Amino acid sequence: MTTLLKNGHIVDSKNNREGVFDILVEGRFISTVAKDISVPADKVVDCSGLTVIPGICDMHVHLRDPGQTHKEDFVTAGEAAVAGGVTAVMCMPNTVPPTDTPERVRDIIRRSETSKVKIYPCAAITVGQNGLELCDFEAMKQAGAVAVSDDGKPVENARLMMEAMIRARLAGLKIISHCEDTDISGDGIMNEGAVSAKLGVSGISRTSENIMTMREICLANDLKAHIHIAHVSTKEAIKYINMAVNLGIMVTCETAPHYFTLTDEELLKRDADYRMNPPLRVFDDVLEITKALCNDMFDCIASDHAPHTEREKADFETAPFGVVGLETLLPVTLTRLYHTGKLPVSKIVRMMCVNPRRILGMGGGGLEPGSPADIAVFDLNENWTLNPDKLRSKSKNTCFKGMKLKGRVKYTLVNGAIVYEDK
Ligand code: DOR
Ligand code: ZN
């Protein structure tokens, strides 16, 4: 099977190539990238006026499979991912049971064959994510884990995290840290501030995230180890990370679209679809995170896709944390960062396609001949409004409901096959 993508505006940040080119896909791979390719192909896709990028790698996704497939499963997550231009995801280990053994890593890899998206498991740091005993990193790496994390929770015990950093380095695995001091965050349900006070609900102090970010930086420095900080939401955390990077400490980090788009004012609606952990912060944080994105202080943008059903999200105060994000990752980022003139597409491609794969050691993320044909094609200028009912994800808990978006995915290819077409 050959597919010819004609006349798309290619943004291939990995290979520093941008411009109008044709891409010839033969079987599972890109075979040629050139101007005016004129060979017969089984399928020709007219990409004039469209932007062509490597498929997105979303490195922070809660897939819910096994154990909570009423929220999401490999098939629905795959449909959602490719509708968002995402061709690879790293799935977090807080499933039921958690991904804490090589057998469970292998089980995910085996069963993920049913999905349209490529699924890379992140294994747990501690057995049962209980924060007490380390998992067998070497064996989980052998089984195919690409990183370790107790995401959903922090590793509270600093001594254990030290040990984890040492063992992860030996195993050749990156650690992804969910930065939260749960003694500080306690039973908070949203950002602690004027809005939580007004609503009369308990808040999550920004100090909870900041102090744990500092601890991880301190450990990474002392051990000469790497740490990846997940879902940065405060202006202080980004300042500390930037300081660490300038000191040569091996820290990388990510943020998610909701942190550079929304504030805790949304919570005045008392709608749990705006509750996630870490929580939406205040305008100053949105401003500083946006500035940091413009100044190349973030390595990655990831969705933190965390599906929960309508029923689970019904009560504002007791609903679980989390929002879906696979289908809005690219459109919201284009709307907020590209169409406001803050970032060129090439930098967005770097943060969504190139850096996550580099950090996780996956390969790919470029459009050079010989690479797997994982490609997203989008209309940079198409206007649309997000209707939660239209989401492919099994859960509809989006914090972008009703948002006017500019930029829409038209085609997605995985291993050379067109797995999504916007009709
Ligand atoms: O909002 C969140 N949802 N934050 C987390 O850390 C966990 C996630 C989930 O699994 O629902
Ligand atoms: Zn987390």
Short mmCIF file of C-alpha atoms and ligand atoms in Angstrom, two decimals:
data_model
loop_
_atom_site.label_atom_id
_atom_site.label_comp_id
_atom_site.label_asym_id
_atom_site.label_seq_id
_atom_site.Cartn_x
_atom_site.Cartn_y
_atom_site.Cartn_z
CA MET A 1 0.00 0.00 0.00
CA THR A 2 1.36 3.43 -0.95
CA THR A 3 -0.06 6.77 0.11
CA LEU A 4 0.99 10.12 -1.28
CA LEU A 5 0.41 13.24 0.84
CA LYS A 6 0.46 16.08 -1.70
CA ASN A 7 1.42 19.69 -1.12
CA GLY A 8 1.16 19.87 2.66
CA HIS A 9 3.04 22.49 4.65
CA ILE A 10 5.44 20.26 6.52
CA VAL A 11 6.73 21.21 9.96
CA ASP A 12 9.44 18.71 10.86
CA SER A 13 11.26 20.25 13.82
CA LYS A 14 13.43 17.18 14.46
CA ASN A 15 15.05 17.59 11.05
CA ASN A 16 14.74 21.39 10.94
CA ARG A 17 12.67 21.18 7.81
CA GLU A 18 9.67 23.37 7.06
CA GLY A 19 7.96 24.09 3.76
CA VAL A 20 5.61 22.69 1.15
CA PHE A 21 6.56 19.11 0.25
CA ASP A 22 5.00 15.82 -0.78
CA ILE A 23 5.42 12.75 1.41
CA LEU A 24 5.36 9.27 -0.07
CA VAL A 25 4.41 6.51 2.35
CA GLU A 26 5.25 2.95 1.36
CA GLY A 27 3.88 0.28 3.65
CA ARG A 28 4.53 1.32 7.22
CA PHE A 29 7.27 3.85 6.47
CA ILE A 30 7.93 7.24 4.95
CA SER A 31 9.98 6.56 1.82
CA THR A 32 10.39 10.01 0.24
CA VAL A 33 9.94 13.65 1.23
CA ALA A 34 10.37 15.94 -1.75
CA LYS A 35 8.77 18.60 -3.93
CA ASP A 36 6.39 17.31 -6.61
CA ILE A 37 6.64 13.56 -6.20
CA SER A 38 4.93 12.05 -9.22
CA VAL A 39 4.73 8.33 -8.76
CA PRO A 40 1.46 6.39 -8.89
CA ALA A 41 0.12 5.72 -5.38
CA ASP A 42 -2.78 3.61 -4.10
CA LYS A 43 -4.14 6.68 -2.35
CA VAL A 44 -3.45 10.36 -2.88
CA VAL A 45 -4.38 12.84 -0.15
CA ASP A 46 -4.55 16.49 -1.17
CA CYS A 47 -2.93 18.35 1.72
CA SER A 48 -2.82 21.80 0.09
CA GLY A 49 -3.50 24.44 2.69
CA LEU A 50 -2.98 21.88 5.46
CA THR A 51 -0.13 21.45 7.94
CA VAL A 52 1.66 18.11 8.18
CA ILE A 53 3.54 17.16 11.35
CA PRO A 54 4.90 13.98 12.94
CA GLY A 55 2.22 12.22 15.00
CA ILE A 56 2.01 13.65 18.52
CA CYS A 57 3.42 11.68 21.45
CA ASP A 58 1.29 12.43 24.52
CA MET A 59 3.45 11.38 27.43
CA HIS A 60 0.83 11.72 30.15
CA VAL A 61 -2.31 9.66 29.61
CA HIS A 62 -4.48 7.70 32.05
CA LEU A 63 -5.87 4.84 29.99
CA ARG A 64 -7.93 3.13 32.74
CA ASP A 65 -7.33 -0.29 31.25
CA PRO A 66 -7.20 -2.67 33.13
CA GLY A 67 -9.80 -2.26 35.81
CA GLN A 68 -11.73 0.89 34.99
CA THR A 69 -12.80 0.32 31.43
CA HIS A 70 -16.16 1.96 32.15
CA LYS A 71 -14.16 5.23 31.95
CA GLU A 72 -11.94 4.39 28.95
CA ASP A 73 -10.36 1.41 27.22
CA PHE A 74 -7.62 0.86 24.66
CA VAL A 75 -10.07 1.09 21.76
CA THR A 76 -11.85 4.31 22.82
CA ALA A 77 -8.58 5.91 23.89
CA GLY A 78 -7.16 5.01 20.48
CA GLU A 79 -10.12 6.65 18.71
CA ALA A 80 -9.75 9.77 20.86
CA ALA A 81 -5.99 9.92 20.39
CA VAL A 82 -5.98 9.74 16.60
CA ALA A 83 -8.83 12.28 16.42
CA GLY A 84 -6.41 14.59 18.23
CA GLY A 85 -3.44 13.83 15.97
CA VAL A 86 -1.86 11.72 18.71
CA THR A 87 -0.15 8.57 17.43
CA ALA A 88 1.70 7.52 20.61
CA VAL A 89 0.79 7.70 24.27
CA MET A 90 2.55 6.82 27.46
CA CYS A 91 -0.03 5.32 29.80
CA MET A 92 0.24 5.95 33.53
CA PRO A 93 0.34 3.00 35.93
CA ASN A 94 -2.55 3.99 38.25
CA THR A 95 -4.84 1.35 36.83
CA VAL A 96 -6.59 -1.44 38.76
CA PRO A 97 -4.34 -3.25 39.48
CA PRO A 98 -1.45 -0.83 39.01
CA THR A 99 1.25 -1.58 36.43
CA ASP A 100 3.85 -2.70 38.93
CA THR A 101 5.22 -6.00 37.55
CA PRO A 102 6.82 -7.08 34.25
CA GLU A 103 3.80 -9.33 33.63
CA ARG A 104 1.45 -6.36 33.82
CA VAL A 105 3.69 -4.31 31.53
CA ARG A 106 3.66 -7.15 29.00
CA ASP A 107 -0.11 -7.55 29.34
CA ILE A 108 -0.65 -3.88 28.41
CA ILE A 109 1.69 -4.14 25.44
CA ARG A 110 0.02 -7.31 24.20
CA ARG A 111 -3.54 -6.03 24.56
CA SER A 112 -2.75 -2.58 23.20
CA GLU A 113 -2.54 -4.17 19.74
CA THR A 114 -6.32 -3.56 19.52
CA SER A 115 -5.78 0.19 19.73
CA LYS A 116 -5.25 2.66 16.90
CA VAL A 117 -2.66 4.52 18.96
CA LYS A 118 0.77 3.16 19.92
CA ILE A 119 0.75 2.54 23.65
CA TYR A 120 3.91 2.70 25.77
CA PRO A 121 3.48 1.71 29.41
CA CYS A 122 4.87 3.73 32.27
CA ALA A 123 5.33 1.36 35.21
CA ALA A 124 4.90 2.15 38.88
CA ILE A 125 7.76 3.22 41.13
CA THR A 126 6.41 1.42 44.19
CA VAL A 127 4.55 -1.86 44.57
CA GLY A 128 0.82 -1.16 44.40
CA GLN A 129 1.77 2.53 44.27
CA ASN A 130 1.77 2.26 48.04
CA GLY A 131 4.92 4.32 48.53
CA LEU A 132 6.61 1.63 50.60
CA GLU A 133 8.58 -0.76 48.43
CA LEU A 134 10.27 -0.30 45.06
CA CYS A 135 9.23 -2.32 42.02
CA ASP A 136 11.72 -4.33 39.96
CA PHE A 137 12.77 -1.62 37.48
CA GLU A 138 15.17 -3.80 35.47
CA ALA A 139 12.53 -6.45 34.85
CA MET A 140 9.86 -3.89 33.96
CA LYS A 141 12.25 -2.18 31.54
CA GLN A 142 12.99 -5.56 29.95
CA ALA A 143 9.24 -6.11 29.62
CA GLY A 144 8.88 -2.83 27.72
CA ALA A 145 8.21 -0.06 30.26
CA VAL A 146 9.52 3.31 29.00
CA ALA A 147 9.50 5.13 32.36
CA VAL A 148 8.42 4.80 35.98
CA SER A 149 6.04 6.97 37.99
CA ASP A 150 3.57 6.73 40.85
CA ASP A 151 1.54 9.43 39.09
CA GLY A 152 -1.75 10.18 40.70
CA LYS A 153 0.30 10.31 43.87
CA PRO A 154 3.80 11.42 44.84
CA VAL A 155 6.47 9.20 46.41
CA GLU A 156 6.19 10.77 49.84
CA ASN A 157 9.28 9.20 51.37
CA ALA A 158 12.38 11.09 50.19
CA ARG A 159 14.68 8.21 51.14
CA LEU A 160 12.68 5.88 48.89
CA MET A 161 12.74 8.40 46.04
CA MET A 162 16.54 8.59 46.35
CA GLU A 163 16.73 4.83 46.02
CA ALA A 164 14.30 4.96 43.09
CA MET A 165 16.46 7.51 41.26
CA ILE A 166 19.54 5.34 41.69
CA ARG A 167 17.79 2.19 40.51
CA ALA A 168 16.01 3.93 37.64
CA ARG A 169 19.34 5.22 36.36
CA LEU A 170 20.82 1.71 36.52
CA ALA A 171 17.81 0.33 34.65
CA GLY A 172 17.90 3.12 32.07
CA LEU A 173 14.41 4.39 32.94
CA LYS A 174 13.26 7.97 33.45
CA ILE A 175 11.31 8.89 36.58
CA ILE A 176 8.20 11.02 36.13
CA SER A 177 7.30 12.84 39.32
CA HIS A 178 3.82 13.89 40.38
CA CYS A 179 4.82 16.75 42.65
CA GLU A 180 2.48 17.01 45.60
CA ASP A 181 3.05 17.10 49.33
CA THR A 182 -0.11 15.38 50.50
CA ASP A 183 0.33 16.58 54.08
CA ILE A 184 -0.09 20.07 52.64
CA SER A 185 -2.72 19.35 49.96
CA GLY A 186 -4.73 17.30 52.46
CA ASP A 187 -8.38 17.04 51.51
CA GLY A 188 -8.26 20.10 49.25
CA ILE A 189 -10.42 19.90 46.15
CA MET A 190 -9.23 22.97 44.20
CA ASN A 191 -6.60 25.72 44.26
CA GLU A 192 -6.39 27.43 47.63
CA GLY A 193 -7.17 31.10 47.21
CA ALA A 194 -9.89 33.69 46.93
CA VAL A 195 -12.17 31.40 44.90
CA SER A 196 -11.93 28.42 47.26
CA ALA A 197 -12.62 30.81 50.15
CA LYS A 198 -15.64 32.22 48.35
CA LEU A 199 -16.97 28.73 47.65
CA GLY A 200 -16.23 27.62 51.20
CA VAL A 201 -14.34 24.51 50.11
CA SER A 202 -10.92 23.29 51.20
CA GLY A 203 -8.03 24.32 48.99
CA ILE A 204 -4.80 22.82 47.70
CA SER A 205 -1.99 25.20 48.53
CA ARG A 206 0.51 25.93 45.75
CA THR A 207 3.17 25.15 48.34
CA SER A 208 2.19 21.48 48.05
CA GLU A 209 3.45 21.41 44.46
CA ASN A 210 6.32 23.84 44.95
CA ILE A 211 7.94 22.09 47.88
CA MET A 212 7.88 18.70 46.17
CA THR A 213 9.29 20.19 42.95
CA MET A 214 12.16 21.57 45.03
CA ARG A 215 12.71 18.22 46.72
CA GLU A 216 12.96 16.42 43.39
CA ILE A 217 15.41 19.02 42.09
CA CYS A 218 17.50 18.62 45.23
CA LEU A 219 17.58 14.82 44.85
CA ALA A 220 18.40 15.02 41.14
CA ASN A 221 21.26 17.38 41.93
CA ASP A 222 22.71 15.38 44.79
CA LEU A 223 22.46 12.07 42.94
CA LYS A 224 23.35 13.42 39.50
CA ALA A 225 20.19 11.75 38.31
CA HIS A 226 17.41 12.80 35.92
CA ILE A 227 13.90 13.74 36.96
CA HIS A 228 10.92 14.67 34.80
CA ILE A 229 8.38 16.92 36.51
CA ALA A 230 4.83 16.21 35.36
CA HIS A 231 1.99 18.72 34.95
CA VAL A 232 3.60 21.94 36.22
CA SER A 233 0.86 24.36 37.31
CA THR A 234 2.51 27.10 39.39
CA LYS A 235 4.74 30.02 38.50
CA GLU A 236 7.09 29.15 41.37
CA ALA A 237 7.61 25.56 40.20
CA ILE A 238 8.62 26.74 36.74
CA LYS A 239 11.00 29.27 38.29
CA TYR A 240 12.65 26.57 40.40
CA ILE A 241 12.94 24.22 37.42
CA ASN A 242 14.48 26.94 35.30
CA MET A 243 16.97 27.72 38.03
CA ALA A 244 17.86 24.01 38.24
CA VAL A 245 18.31 23.72 34.49
CA ASN A 246 20.63 26.73 34.56
CA LEU A 247 22.66 24.99 37.26
CA GLY A 248 23.05 21.97 35.02
CA ILE A 249 20.72 19.75 37.05
CA MET A 250 19.05 17.08 34.91
CA VAL A 251 15.44 18.20 35.10
CA THR A 252 12.85 18.15 32.33
CA CYS A 253 9.23 19.17 32.64
CA GLU A 254 5.84 19.33 31.04
CA THR A 255 2.65 21.31 31.42
CA ALA A 256 -0.87 20.72 30.10
CA PRO A 257 -3.15 22.98 28.01
CA HIS A 258 -5.56 23.70 30.90
CA TYR A 259 -2.73 25.28 32.91
CA PHE A 260 -2.03 27.90 30.24
CA THR A 261 -5.68 28.44 29.37
CA LEU A 262 -7.93 28.44 32.44
CA THR A 263 -7.95 29.74 36.03
CA ASP A 264 -9.70 28.68 39.22
CA GLU A 265 -12.44 31.22 38.44
CA GLU A 266 -13.97 28.42 36.33
CA LEU A 267 -14.73 26.62 39.57
CA LEU A 268 -17.31 29.27 40.45
CA LYS A 269 -19.62 27.19 38.24
CA ARG A 270 -19.30 24.41 40.82
CA ASP A 271 -18.71 21.97 37.96
CA ALA A 272 -16.33 19.08 38.71
CA ASP A 273 -15.23 18.98 35.06
CA TYR A 274 -12.91 21.84 36.01
CA ARG A 275 -11.30 19.90 38.85
CA MET A 276 -8.01 18.15 38.28
CA ASN A 277 -4.84 17.59 40.31
CA PRO A 278 -2.80 19.77 40.37
CA PRO A 279 -5.69 22.22 40.17
CA LEU A 280 -6.33 25.23 37.92
CA ARG A 281 -4.43 28.10 39.51
CA VAL A 282 -4.73 31.88 39.11
CA PHE A 283 -4.21 34.36 36.27
CA ASP A 284 -0.60 35.05 37.24
CA ASP A 285 0.25 31.36 36.88
CA VAL A 286 -1.39 31.18 33.45
CA LEU A 287 0.64 34.23 32.45
CA GLU A 288 3.95 32.89 33.75
CA ILE A 289 3.43 29.41 32.31
CA THR A 290 2.64 30.97 28.94
CA LYS A 291 5.77 33.12 29.20
CA ALA A 292 7.84 30.08 30.15
CA LEU A 293 6.48 28.20 27.11
CA CYS A 294 7.59 31.11 24.92
CA ASN A 295 11.04 31.09 26.54
CA ASP A 296 11.64 27.37 25.91
CA MET A 297 11.47 26.55 29.59
CA PHE A 298 9.11 23.63 29.03
CA ASP A 299 10.27 20.47 27.30
CA CYS A 300 6.81 19.06 26.63
CA ILE A 301 3.11 19.73 26.51
CA ALA A 302 1.04 16.68 27.49
CA SER A 303 -2.68 16.26 28.08
CA ASP A 304 -2.88 14.45 31.46
CA HIS A 305 -5.92 12.74 29.87
CA ALA A 306 -7.85 11.49 32.90
CA PRO A 307 -11.29 10.17 31.98
CA HIS A 308 -14.11 9.89 34.54
CA THR A 309 -17.78 9.22 33.80
CA GLU A 310 -20.57 11.78 34.05
CA ARG A 311 -21.87 9.99 37.09
CA GLU A 312 -18.51 10.08 38.83
CA LYS A 313 -18.20 13.77 38.03
CA ALA A 314 -21.75 14.65 39.11
CA ASP A 315 -20.94 16.00 42.56
CA PHE A 316 -18.70 19.06 42.53
CA GLU A 317 -16.99 18.41 45.83
CA THR A 318 -16.56 14.63 45.92
CA ALA A 319 -15.87 13.84 42.25
CA PRO A 320 -12.45 12.41 41.40
CA PHE A 321 -9.76 14.71 39.93
CA GLY A 322 -9.11 14.69 36.20
CA VAL A 323 -10.11 15.89 32.75
CA VAL A 324 -9.97 14.26 29.31
CA GLY A 325 -7.51 15.88 26.94
CA LEU A 326 -6.36 13.72 24.04
CA GLU A 327 -8.68 15.37 21.51
CA THR A 328 -8.06 18.94 22.66
CA LEU A 329 -4.28 18.85 23.24
CA LEU A 330 -3.35 20.19 19.80
CA PRO A 331 -6.39 22.41 19.04
CA VAL A 332 -6.28 24.21 22.40
CA THR A 333 -2.51 24.69 22.11
CA LEU A 334 -2.84 26.09 18.59
CA THR A 335 -5.66 28.39 19.70
CA ARG A 336 -3.88 29.68 22.80
CA LEU A 337 -0.27 29.74 21.69
CA TYR A 338 -0.09 29.85 17.89
CA HIS A 339 -3.09 31.99 17.00
CA THR A 340 -2.17 34.54 19.68
CA GLY A 341 1.22 34.94 18.01
CA LYS A 342 3.13 33.51 20.97
CA LEU A 343 4.64 30.35 19.49
CA PRO A 344 5.38 29.10 15.98
CA VAL A 345 4.09 25.64 15.03
CA SER A 346 7.69 24.41 14.93
CA LYS A 347 8.06 24.92 18.69
CA ILE A 348 4.74 23.21 19.38
CA VAL A 349 5.96 20.26 17.30
CA ARG A 350 9.15 20.19 19.34
CA MET A 351 7.20 20.02 22.61
CA MET A 352 4.57 17.54 21.45
CA CYS A 353 6.34 15.31 18.93
CA VAL A 354 10.10 15.50 19.37
CA ASN A 355 10.92 16.04 23.06
CA PRO A 356 8.58 13.47 24.65
CA ARG A 357 10.07 10.72 22.46
CA ARG A 358 13.58 11.94 23.15
CA ILE A 359 13.04 12.00 26.92
CA LEU A 360 11.48 8.53 26.87
CA GLY A 361 14.08 7.16 24.45
CA MET A 362 11.50 6.02 21.92
CA GLY A 363 12.89 7.18 18.59
CA GLY A 364 10.65 8.71 15.94
CA GLY A 365 9.13 12.17 16.03
CA GLY A 366 10.47 13.20 12.63
CA LEU A 367 9.36 12.94 9.02
CA GLU A 368 12.61 11.72 7.49
CA PRO A 369 12.62 8.84 4.99
CA GLY A 370 12.88 5.50 6.75
CA SER A 371 10.90 6.59 9.80
CA PRO A 372 7.53 5.03 10.69
CA ALA A 373 4.71 6.85 8.91
CA ASP A 374 3.07 8.27 12.06
CA ILE A 375 1.73 11.57 10.81
CA ALA A 376 -0.89 14.19 11.74
CA VAL A 377 -2.43 16.51 9.15
CA PHE A 378 -4.42 19.50 10.35
CA ASP A 379 -6.13 22.65 9.17
CA LEU A 380 -4.47 25.42 11.13
CA ASN A 381 -7.32 27.84 10.46
CA GLU A 382 -10.50 25.83 10.83
CA ASN A 383 -12.80 27.30 13.47
CA TRP A 384 -14.96 24.99 15.56
CA THR A 385 -16.58 24.79 18.96
CA LEU A 386 -15.88 21.95 21.34
CA ASN A 387 -18.98 19.88 21.98
CA PRO A 388 -18.29 17.23 24.66
CA ASP A 389 -20.90 14.89 23.15
CA LYS A 390 -18.79 14.64 20.01
CA LEU A 391 -15.68 13.42 21.84
CA ARG A 392 -14.54 9.89 20.93
CA SER A 393 -13.36 9.25 24.45
CA LYS A 394 -15.72 7.12 26.56
CA SER A 395 -15.76 9.93 29.15
CA LYS A 396 -16.77 13.48 28.34
CA ASN A 397 -15.22 15.33 31.29
CA THR A 398 -13.57 18.14 29.36
CA CYS A 399 -12.77 21.53 30.89
CA PHE A 400 -12.85 23.03 27.38
CA LYS A 401 -16.56 22.48 26.75
CA GLY A 402 -18.01 25.21 24.57
CA MET A 403 -14.57 26.69 23.85
CA LYS A 404 -14.08 28.24 20.43
CA LEU A 405 -11.09 26.56 18.87
CA LYS A 406 -8.99 27.31 15.81
CA GLY A 407 -7.12 24.38 14.29
CA ARG A 408 -8.55 20.96 13.56
CA VAL A 409 -7.06 17.57 12.78
CA LYS A 410 -8.05 16.27 9.33
CA TYR A 411 -6.07 13.03 8.94
CA THR A 412 -3.94 10.85 11.16
CA LEU A 413 -1.68 8.05 9.95
CA VAL A 414 -0.22 5.33 12.17
CA ASN A 415 2.28 2.94 10.61
CA GLY A 416 1.30 4.19 7.18
CA ALA A 417 -2.44 3.55 7.55
CA ILE A 418 -4.96 6.39 7.59
CA VAL A 419 -6.60 5.68 10.95
CA TYR A 420 -8.51 8.93 11.21
CA GLU A 421 -10.19 11.20 8.70
CA ASP A 422 -12.32 14.20 9.65
CA LYS A 423 -15.45 13.98 7.55
O1 DOR B 1 -6.30 15.07 37.78
C1 DOR B 1 -5.71 14.02 37.92
N1 DOR B 1 -6.25 12.85 37.54
N2 DOR B 1 -4.50 14.04 38.47
C2 DOR B 1 -3.85 12.92 38.78
O2 DOR B 1 -2.76 13.00 39.29
C3 DOR B 1 -4.47 11.60 38.56
C4 DOR B 1 -5.47 11.67 37.48
C5 DOR B 1 -6.37 10.46 37.41
O3 DOR B 1 -5.85 9.34 37.37
O4 DOR B 1 -7.59 10.63 37.37
ZN ZN B 2 -0.20 13.46 38.21
#
